[in-house]
XYZ file of C-alpha atoms in Angstrom:
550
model
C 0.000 0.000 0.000
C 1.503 3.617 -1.060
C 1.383 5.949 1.672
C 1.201 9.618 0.409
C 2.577 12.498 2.110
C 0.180 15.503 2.749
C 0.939 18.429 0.956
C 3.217 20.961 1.756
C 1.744 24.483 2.027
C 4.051 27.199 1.128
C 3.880 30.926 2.802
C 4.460 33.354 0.594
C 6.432 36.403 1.384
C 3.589 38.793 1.322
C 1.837 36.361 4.414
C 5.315 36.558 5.744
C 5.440 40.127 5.922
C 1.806 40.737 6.572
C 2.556 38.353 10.320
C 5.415 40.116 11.016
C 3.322 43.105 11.140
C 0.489 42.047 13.474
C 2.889 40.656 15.925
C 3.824 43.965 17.763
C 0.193 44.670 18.330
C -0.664 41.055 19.889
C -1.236 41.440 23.296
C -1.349 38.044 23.912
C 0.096 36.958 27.328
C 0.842 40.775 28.046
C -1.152 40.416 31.786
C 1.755 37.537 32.639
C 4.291 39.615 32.208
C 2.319 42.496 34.278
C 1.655 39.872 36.874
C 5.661 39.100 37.120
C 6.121 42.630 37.397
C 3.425 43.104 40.447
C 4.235 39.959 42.243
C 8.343 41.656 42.353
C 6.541 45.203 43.801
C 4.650 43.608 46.170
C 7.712 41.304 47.452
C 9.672 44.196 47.496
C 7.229 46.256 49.209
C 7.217 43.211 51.945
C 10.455 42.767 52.221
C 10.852 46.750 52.912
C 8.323 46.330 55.804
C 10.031 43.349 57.436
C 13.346 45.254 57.154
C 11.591 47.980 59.273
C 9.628 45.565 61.358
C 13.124 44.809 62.485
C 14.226 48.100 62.958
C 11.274 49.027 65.464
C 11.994 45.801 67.504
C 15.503 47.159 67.814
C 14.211 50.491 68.434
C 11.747 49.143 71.394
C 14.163 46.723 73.200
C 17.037 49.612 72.830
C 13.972 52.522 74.156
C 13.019 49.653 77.382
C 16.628 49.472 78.094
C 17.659 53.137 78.211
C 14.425 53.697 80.085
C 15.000 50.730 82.898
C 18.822 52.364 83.132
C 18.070 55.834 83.719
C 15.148 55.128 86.193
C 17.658 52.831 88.033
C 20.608 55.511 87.634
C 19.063 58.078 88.908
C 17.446 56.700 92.350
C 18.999 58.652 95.006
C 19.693 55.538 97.202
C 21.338 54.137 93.961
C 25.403 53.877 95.707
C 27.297 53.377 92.097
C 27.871 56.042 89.358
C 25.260 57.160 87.365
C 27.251 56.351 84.293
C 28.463 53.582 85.127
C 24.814 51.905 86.136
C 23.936 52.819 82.734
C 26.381 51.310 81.387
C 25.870 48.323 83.128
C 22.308 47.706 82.296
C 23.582 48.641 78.217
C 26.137 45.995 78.645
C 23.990 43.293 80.046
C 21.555 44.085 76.864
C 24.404 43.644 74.755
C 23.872 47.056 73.558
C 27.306 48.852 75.363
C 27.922 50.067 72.102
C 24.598 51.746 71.315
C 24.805 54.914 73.866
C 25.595 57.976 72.518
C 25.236 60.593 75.129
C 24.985 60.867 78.884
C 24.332 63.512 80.261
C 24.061 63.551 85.023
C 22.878 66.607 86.919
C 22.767 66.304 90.548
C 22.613 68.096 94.113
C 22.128 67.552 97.570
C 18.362 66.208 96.920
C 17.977 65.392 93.455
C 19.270 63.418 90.840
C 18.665 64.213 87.008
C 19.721 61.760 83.895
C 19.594 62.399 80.015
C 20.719 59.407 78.169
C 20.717 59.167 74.237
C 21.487 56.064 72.421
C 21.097 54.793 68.878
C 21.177 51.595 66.437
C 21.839 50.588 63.029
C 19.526 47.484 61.768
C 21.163 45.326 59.096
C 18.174 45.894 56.084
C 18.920 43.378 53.411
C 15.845 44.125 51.167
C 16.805 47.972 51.093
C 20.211 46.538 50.056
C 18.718 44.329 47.942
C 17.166 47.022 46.111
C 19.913 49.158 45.870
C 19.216 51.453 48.936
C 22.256 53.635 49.859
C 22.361 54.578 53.193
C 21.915 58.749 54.012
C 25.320 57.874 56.877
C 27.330 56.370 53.758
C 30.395 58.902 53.067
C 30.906 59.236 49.473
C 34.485 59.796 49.960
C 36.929 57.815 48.194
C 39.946 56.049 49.466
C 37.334 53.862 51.601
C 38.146 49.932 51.649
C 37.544 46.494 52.244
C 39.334 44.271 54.803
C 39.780 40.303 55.281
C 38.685 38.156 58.648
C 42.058 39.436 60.082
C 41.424 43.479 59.582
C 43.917 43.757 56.661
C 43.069 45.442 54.139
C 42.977 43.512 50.877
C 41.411 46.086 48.211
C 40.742 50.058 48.013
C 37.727 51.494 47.165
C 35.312 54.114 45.884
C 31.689 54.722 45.731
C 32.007 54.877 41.985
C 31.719 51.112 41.948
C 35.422 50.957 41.351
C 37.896 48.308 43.680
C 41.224 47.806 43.291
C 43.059 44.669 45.090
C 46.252 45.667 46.801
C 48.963 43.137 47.588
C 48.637 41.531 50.906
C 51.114 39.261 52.740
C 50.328 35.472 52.716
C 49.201 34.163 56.220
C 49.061 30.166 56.732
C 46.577 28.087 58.090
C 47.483 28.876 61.535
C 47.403 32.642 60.752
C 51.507 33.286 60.833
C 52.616 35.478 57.974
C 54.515 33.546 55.164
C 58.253 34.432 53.902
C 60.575 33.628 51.114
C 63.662 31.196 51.223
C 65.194 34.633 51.312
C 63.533 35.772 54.026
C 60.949 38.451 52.416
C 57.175 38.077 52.721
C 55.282 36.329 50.409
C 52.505 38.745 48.983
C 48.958 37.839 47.411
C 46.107 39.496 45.766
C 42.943 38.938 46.927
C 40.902 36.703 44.882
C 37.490 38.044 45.682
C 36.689 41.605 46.121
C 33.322 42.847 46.876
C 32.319 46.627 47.270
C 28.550 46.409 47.903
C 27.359 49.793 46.656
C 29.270 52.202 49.051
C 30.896 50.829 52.135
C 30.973 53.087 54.999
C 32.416 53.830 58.434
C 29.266 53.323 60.302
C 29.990 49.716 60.381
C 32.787 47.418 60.495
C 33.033 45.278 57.535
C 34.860 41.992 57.762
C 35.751 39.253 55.488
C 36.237 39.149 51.329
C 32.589 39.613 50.927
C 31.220 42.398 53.324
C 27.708 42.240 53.111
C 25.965 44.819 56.079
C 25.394 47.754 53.782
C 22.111 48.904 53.868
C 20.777 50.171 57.577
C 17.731 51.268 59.319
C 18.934 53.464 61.642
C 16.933 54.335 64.938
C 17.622 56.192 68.223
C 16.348 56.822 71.416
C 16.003 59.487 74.188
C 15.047 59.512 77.659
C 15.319 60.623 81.268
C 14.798 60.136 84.302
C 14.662 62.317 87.904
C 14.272 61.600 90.933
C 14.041 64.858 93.346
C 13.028 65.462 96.899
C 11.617 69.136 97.204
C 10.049 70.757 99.889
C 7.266 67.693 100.754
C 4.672 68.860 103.375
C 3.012 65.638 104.743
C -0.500 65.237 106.401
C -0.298 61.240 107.941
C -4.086 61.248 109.787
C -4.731 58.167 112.376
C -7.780 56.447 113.261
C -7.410 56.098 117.561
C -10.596 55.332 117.837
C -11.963 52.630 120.066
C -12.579 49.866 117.569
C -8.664 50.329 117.185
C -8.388 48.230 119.719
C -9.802 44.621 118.395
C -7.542 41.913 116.852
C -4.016 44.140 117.300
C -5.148 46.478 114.625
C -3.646 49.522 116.963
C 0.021 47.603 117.773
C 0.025 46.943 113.435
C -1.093 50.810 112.951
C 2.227 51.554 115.257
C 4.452 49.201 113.337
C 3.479 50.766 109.738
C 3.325 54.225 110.807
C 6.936 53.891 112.285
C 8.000 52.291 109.950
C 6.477 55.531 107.166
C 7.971 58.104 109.449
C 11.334 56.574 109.109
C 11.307 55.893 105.387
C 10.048 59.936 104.815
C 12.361 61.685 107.183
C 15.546 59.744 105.392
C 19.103 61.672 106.605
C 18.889 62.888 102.945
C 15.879 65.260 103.249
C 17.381 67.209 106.258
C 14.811 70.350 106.061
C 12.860 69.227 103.193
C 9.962 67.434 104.554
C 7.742 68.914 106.977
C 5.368 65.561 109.017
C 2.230 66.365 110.986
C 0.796 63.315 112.613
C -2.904 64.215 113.358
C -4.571 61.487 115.583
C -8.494 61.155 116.054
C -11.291 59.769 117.540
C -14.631 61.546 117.946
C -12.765 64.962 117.466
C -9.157 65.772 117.257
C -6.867 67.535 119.962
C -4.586 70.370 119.074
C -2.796 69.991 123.284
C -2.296 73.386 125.244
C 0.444 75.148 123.204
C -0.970 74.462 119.647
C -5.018 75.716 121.108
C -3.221 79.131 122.443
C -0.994 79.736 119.117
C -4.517 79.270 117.966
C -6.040 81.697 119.633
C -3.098 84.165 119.215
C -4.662 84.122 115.679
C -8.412 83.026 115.812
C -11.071 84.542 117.764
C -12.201 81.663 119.539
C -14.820 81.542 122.340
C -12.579 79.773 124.926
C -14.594 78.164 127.904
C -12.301 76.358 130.114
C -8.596 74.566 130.000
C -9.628 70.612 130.581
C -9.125 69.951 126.780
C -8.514 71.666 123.719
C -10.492 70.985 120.082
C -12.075 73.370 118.234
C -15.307 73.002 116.658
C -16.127 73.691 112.913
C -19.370 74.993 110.977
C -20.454 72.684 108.349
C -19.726 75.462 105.909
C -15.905 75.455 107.005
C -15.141 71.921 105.338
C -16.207 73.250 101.962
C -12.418 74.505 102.018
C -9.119 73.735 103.015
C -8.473 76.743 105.236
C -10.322 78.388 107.675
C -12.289 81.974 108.065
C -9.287 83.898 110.445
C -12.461 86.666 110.639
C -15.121 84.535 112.063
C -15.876 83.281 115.520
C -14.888 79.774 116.308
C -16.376 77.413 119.592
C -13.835 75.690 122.018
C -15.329 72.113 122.098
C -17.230 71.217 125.461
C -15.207 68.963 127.558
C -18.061 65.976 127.476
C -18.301 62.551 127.490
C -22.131 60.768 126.979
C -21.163 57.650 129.297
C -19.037 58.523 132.150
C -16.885 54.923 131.395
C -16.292 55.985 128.054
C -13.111 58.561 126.883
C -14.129 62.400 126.839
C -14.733 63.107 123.219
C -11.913 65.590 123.046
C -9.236 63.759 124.292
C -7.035 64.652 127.162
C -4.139 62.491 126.380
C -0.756 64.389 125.126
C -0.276 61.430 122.422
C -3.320 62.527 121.210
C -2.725 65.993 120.509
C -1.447 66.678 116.790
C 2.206 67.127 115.856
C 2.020 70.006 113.790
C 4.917 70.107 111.083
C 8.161 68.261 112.272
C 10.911 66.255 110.928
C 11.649 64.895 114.666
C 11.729 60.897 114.144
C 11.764 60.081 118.046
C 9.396 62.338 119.045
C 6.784 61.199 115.905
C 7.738 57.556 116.778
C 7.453 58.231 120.361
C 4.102 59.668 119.866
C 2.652 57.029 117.699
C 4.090 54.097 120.382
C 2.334 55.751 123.033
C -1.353 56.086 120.557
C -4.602 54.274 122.800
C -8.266 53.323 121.410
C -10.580 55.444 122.548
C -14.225 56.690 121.368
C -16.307 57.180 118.286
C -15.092 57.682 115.019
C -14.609 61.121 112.948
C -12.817 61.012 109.933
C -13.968 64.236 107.965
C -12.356 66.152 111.826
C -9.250 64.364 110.997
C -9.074 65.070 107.217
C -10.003 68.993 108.152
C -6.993 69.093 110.209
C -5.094 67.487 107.867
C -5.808 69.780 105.495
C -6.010 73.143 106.942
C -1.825 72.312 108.227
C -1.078 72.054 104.672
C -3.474 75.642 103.914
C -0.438 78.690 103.172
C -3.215 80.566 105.268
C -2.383 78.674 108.643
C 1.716 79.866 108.460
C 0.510 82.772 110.610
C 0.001 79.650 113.258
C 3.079 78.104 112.208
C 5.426 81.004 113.056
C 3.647 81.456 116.677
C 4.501 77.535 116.927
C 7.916 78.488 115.592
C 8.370 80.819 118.462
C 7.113 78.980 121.280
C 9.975 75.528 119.739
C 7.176 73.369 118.756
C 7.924 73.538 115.363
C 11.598 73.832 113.794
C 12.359 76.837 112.544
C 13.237 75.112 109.020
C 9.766 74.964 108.698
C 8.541 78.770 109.281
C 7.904 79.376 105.885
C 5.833 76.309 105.647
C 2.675 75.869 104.271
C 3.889 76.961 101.370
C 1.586 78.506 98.002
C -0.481 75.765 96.656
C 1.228 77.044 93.292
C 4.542 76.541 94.375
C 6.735 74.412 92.291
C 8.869 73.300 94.826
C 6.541 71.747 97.179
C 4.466 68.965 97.392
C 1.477 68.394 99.695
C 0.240 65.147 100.508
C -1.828 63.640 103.497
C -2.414 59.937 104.084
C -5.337 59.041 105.585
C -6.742 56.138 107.735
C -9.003 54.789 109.344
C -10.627 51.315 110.573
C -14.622 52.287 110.085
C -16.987 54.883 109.131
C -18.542 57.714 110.437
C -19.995 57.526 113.657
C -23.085 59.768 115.873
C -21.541 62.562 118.329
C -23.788 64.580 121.062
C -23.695 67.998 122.517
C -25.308 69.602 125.438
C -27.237 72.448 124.858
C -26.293 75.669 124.768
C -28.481 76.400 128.071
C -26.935 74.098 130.011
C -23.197 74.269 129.023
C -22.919 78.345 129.551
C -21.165 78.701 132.900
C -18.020 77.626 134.501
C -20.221 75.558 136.902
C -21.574 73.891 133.994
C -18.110 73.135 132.636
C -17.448 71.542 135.812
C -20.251 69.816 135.935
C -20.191 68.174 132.807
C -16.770 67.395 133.147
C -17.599 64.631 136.383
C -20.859 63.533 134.599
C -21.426 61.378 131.357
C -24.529 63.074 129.823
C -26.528 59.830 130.306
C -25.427 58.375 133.088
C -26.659 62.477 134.602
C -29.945 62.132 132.574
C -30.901 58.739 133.250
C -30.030 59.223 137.411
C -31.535 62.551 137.613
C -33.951 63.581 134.752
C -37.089 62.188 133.413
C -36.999 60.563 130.155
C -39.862 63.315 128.819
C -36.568 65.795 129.190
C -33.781 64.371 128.162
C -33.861 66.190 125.061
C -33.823 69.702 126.602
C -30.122 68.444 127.420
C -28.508 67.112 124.794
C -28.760 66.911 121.130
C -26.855 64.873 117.909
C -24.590 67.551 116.232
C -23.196 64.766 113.751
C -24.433 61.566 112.334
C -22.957 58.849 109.620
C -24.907 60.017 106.622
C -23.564 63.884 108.024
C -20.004 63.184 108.357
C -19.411 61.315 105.122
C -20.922 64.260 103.118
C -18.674 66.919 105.384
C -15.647 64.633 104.714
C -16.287 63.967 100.656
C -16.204 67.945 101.042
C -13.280 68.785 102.437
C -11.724 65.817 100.192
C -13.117 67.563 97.383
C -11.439 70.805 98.316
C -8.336 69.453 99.501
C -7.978 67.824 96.026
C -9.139 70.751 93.894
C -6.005 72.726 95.716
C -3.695 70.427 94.630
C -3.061 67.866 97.505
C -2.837 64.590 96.927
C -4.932 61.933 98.752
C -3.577 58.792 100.048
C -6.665 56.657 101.689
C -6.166 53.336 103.841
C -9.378 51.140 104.899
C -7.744 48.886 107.468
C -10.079 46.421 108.138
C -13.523 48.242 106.515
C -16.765 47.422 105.676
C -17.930 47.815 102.461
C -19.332 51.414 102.949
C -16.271 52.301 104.834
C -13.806 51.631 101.976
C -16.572 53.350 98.943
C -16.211 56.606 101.373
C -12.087 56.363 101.458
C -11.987 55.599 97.920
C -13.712 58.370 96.789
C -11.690 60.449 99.381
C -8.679 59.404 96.976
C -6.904 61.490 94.599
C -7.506 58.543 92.629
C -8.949 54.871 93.038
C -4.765 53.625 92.868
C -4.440 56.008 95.485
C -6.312 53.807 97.863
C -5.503 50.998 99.919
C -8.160 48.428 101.059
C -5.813 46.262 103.534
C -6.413 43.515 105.911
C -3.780 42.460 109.251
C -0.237 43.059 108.273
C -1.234 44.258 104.968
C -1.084 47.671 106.756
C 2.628 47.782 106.442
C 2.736 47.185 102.658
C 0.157 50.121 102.284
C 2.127 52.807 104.197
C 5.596 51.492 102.635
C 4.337 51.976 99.563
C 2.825 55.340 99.898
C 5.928 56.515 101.672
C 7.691 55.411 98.561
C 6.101 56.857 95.832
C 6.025 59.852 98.304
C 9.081 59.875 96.822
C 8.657 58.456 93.505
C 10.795 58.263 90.151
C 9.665 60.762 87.672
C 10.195 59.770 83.777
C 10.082 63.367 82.378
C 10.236 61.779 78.503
């Protein structure tokens, strides 16, 4: 069988020519080639954001480091160097060659720190693409150098290298010499410029290859600076103070605050009034006269000295030096309970001193005793830190019951230099207190009286029950004294003071009232037992807290 080849079909030149012309135009396979292109931008465009992903890690752990260094540097207790606890903590990171500048200022009570640093990420996509770095000097002469240092090969940022005869070295790295004694000199087979090599880094080996670099820096500083600190510490004496050792655990922590405050290092600089309370507070003889020196107050007899406050007064922080003010009556409504103004010198308030025995001495010899007032303690507490009361503070002055470091003290709510602060405690909440009326407390003999007499032990031996209120009436109640106390809170805060609060032991109710007493809810302490301690260390110590000032 004959098997017959198909026919051959000839193109002519005119078909020729005619699909030689149509081929520019045939866009054919044109969105592959786009695609190509796209995927290389977007891979680029990744590769670009990992290269500065890595940079900002760099950046972060080289910002936490400079940050944990300076705070530690510049902590007055801190023994060492400032520079060289910086450069410790660098070190340790591995980064002792990243800081640039360090910069200490300190005096007798503070210590300031300015620390720059920076870091140059390796970027290989920006190399990659052909990125030359802004810190590259275009100079000439630069060059390349082997694992050993040597130079092997001069260079420019033209592109250009030259090799350059280098001695031989053998495989134990001694140089190599000539029967004759001359050194045996190579070229380097491999040179490798890498766009332009620069002196930011330090390039080893035939084939440097860190070229392209992110580089990042960092800033920071730290203070830490004891000013003129005019403390407030208000304690709860009251007569639930004595169940399950909560008064011997108030002693140990408030010792304990006093000492870490009045530090050898703040010699003059921090002023401590230690207001104790019960159902009102004491001021003692000397502090009631310098009062009166200054206050018209309607003085009545000498068995005890509080004052007594309108409601009005604990709308502020100070006190009106033109009104009339009424010497507490020396009372007591059982005649086994305490009088409500307490007779006891340990009592009495410690206005402004920086005396550590005397405060600790005073605080050791604190008893429980009567109902509770907290917003009379807090009023106190506030009106020692009021620039109004120095008038008091330089009769005090005067009369050696406060150091004369202090006679300037309160100072401006405005000032710069001084911070006021008052820590307040307290076990419970609010309690009732009673007065006798104004008819029957208006005569020494009626002083007297009173004095020998609880009001209802009197009443119930002596007076019929229709009468009893002729005698004696409620002046505050619970509801009362925790609106009087979020008051003066209120204005204490809006002048600037800052509010330390500590519920030892509280109900419910009792810590909502010291929380919102707070300069902030982290500014109070809800503790239970020993916890006590932790709570006054800790507001002793940011008392005198680190400051990051960027």
């Amino acid at each position: 069988m004959k098997i017959e080849r198909p026919a051959t079909r000839n193109m002519s030149l005119a078909q020729a020519m005619s699909l030689l012309a149509a081929f520019p135009r045939d866009q054919r396979g044109s969105l592959s080639i786009f695609a190509v292109f796209l995927f290389i931008m977007v891979l680029g465009i990744m590769g670009v954001a990992v290269d500065y992903t890595r940079a900002e890690r760099d950046r972060a752990t080289l910002q936490h480091t400079l940050d944990r260094a300076v705070l530690a540097a510049a902590d007055l207790d801190q023994e060492r160097p400032p520079a060289e606890v910086v450069q410790d903590y660098f070190r340790t990171a591995g980064l002792e060659t990243a800081l640039t500048d360090l910069t200490v200022d300190q005096g007798l009570n503070y210590k300031t720190l300015y620390a720059r640093a920076e870091v140059n990420t390796h970027a290989p996509w920006l190399d990659l693409l052909g990125r030359w770095d802004s810190n590259r000097r275009a100079d000439p002469g630069q060059y390349q150098t082997d694992e050993t240092g040597r130079k092997i090969a001069d260079a420019n940022c033209s592109g250009q290298v030259t090799p350059v005869p280098t001695q031989k070295i053998d495989d134990y790295g001694n140089p190599v010499f000539d029967t004759n004694g001359d050194p045996v000199m190579v070229m380097a087979s491999k040179v490798d410029l890498h766009h332009c090599m620069g002196t930011a880094e330090t390039f080893t080996g035939t084939a440097a290859s860190k070229t392209a670099t992110i580089q990042t820096f960092v800033e920071g500083a730290a203070e830490e600076r004891i000013s003129n600190v005019e403390i407030s510490m208000v304690l709860d004496v009251s007569g639930s103070m004595g169940s399950n050792n909560r008064m011997w655990r108030l002693r140990t922590a408030a010792n304990e605050f006093i000492d870490t405050v009045l530090s050898d290092t703040n010699q003059d600089l921090v002023s401590l009034s230690v207001v104790p309370y019960d159902e009102h507070v004491s001021l003692g003889s000397t502090f009631y006269n310098a009062m009166r020196s200054e206050l018209n107050i309607n003085h009545k007899h000498n068995y005890s000295h509080c004052l007594e406050f309108p409601n009005s007064d604990f709308t502020q922080t100070g006190i009106n030096w033109n009104g009339t003010y009424q010497q507490m009556q020396h009372t007591r409504l059982y005649s086994s309970w305490g009088f409500q103004c307490s007779t006891s010198s340990a009592d009495a308030i410690s206005p402004l001193s920086q005396n550590k025995t005397a405060l600790k001495a005073q605080v050791n010899a604190l008893q429980p005793s009567g109902n509770t007032h907290i917003f009379l303690g807090m009023k106190w507490a506030a009106m020692l830190l009021n620039p109004t009361f120095n008038r008091v503070v330089d009769n005090l002055v005067q009369a050696n019951v406060v150091d004369s470091a202090f006679d300037n003290r309160p100072a401006a709510f405005d000032d710069p230099e001084t911070m006021k602060t008052i820590v307040l405690m307290t076990d419970g909440q609010n309690t009732s207190s009673y007065r006798v009326t104004d008819q029957y407390y208006a005569t020494p003999s009626h002083y007297a009286h009173w004095k020998n007499w609880g009001i209802l032990n009197y009443l119930n031996s002596y007076v019929s029950y229709y009468y009893h209120d002729q005698f004696y009436y409620t002046k505050y109640y619970n509801s009362l004294g925790d609106t009087l106390l979020n008051n003066v809170c209120n204005a204490a805060k809006n002048d600037g003071i800052v509010i330390w609060s500590i519920g030892f032991e509280v109900n419910d109710h009792g810590a909502n009232v010291m929380r919102n007493c707070a300069s902030s809810p982290s500014h109070f302490f809800r503790v239970e037992g020993i916890e006590i301690s932790d709570a006054f260390d800790a507001i002793a110590r940011q008392i005198n807290q680190l400051r990051l000032t960027q």
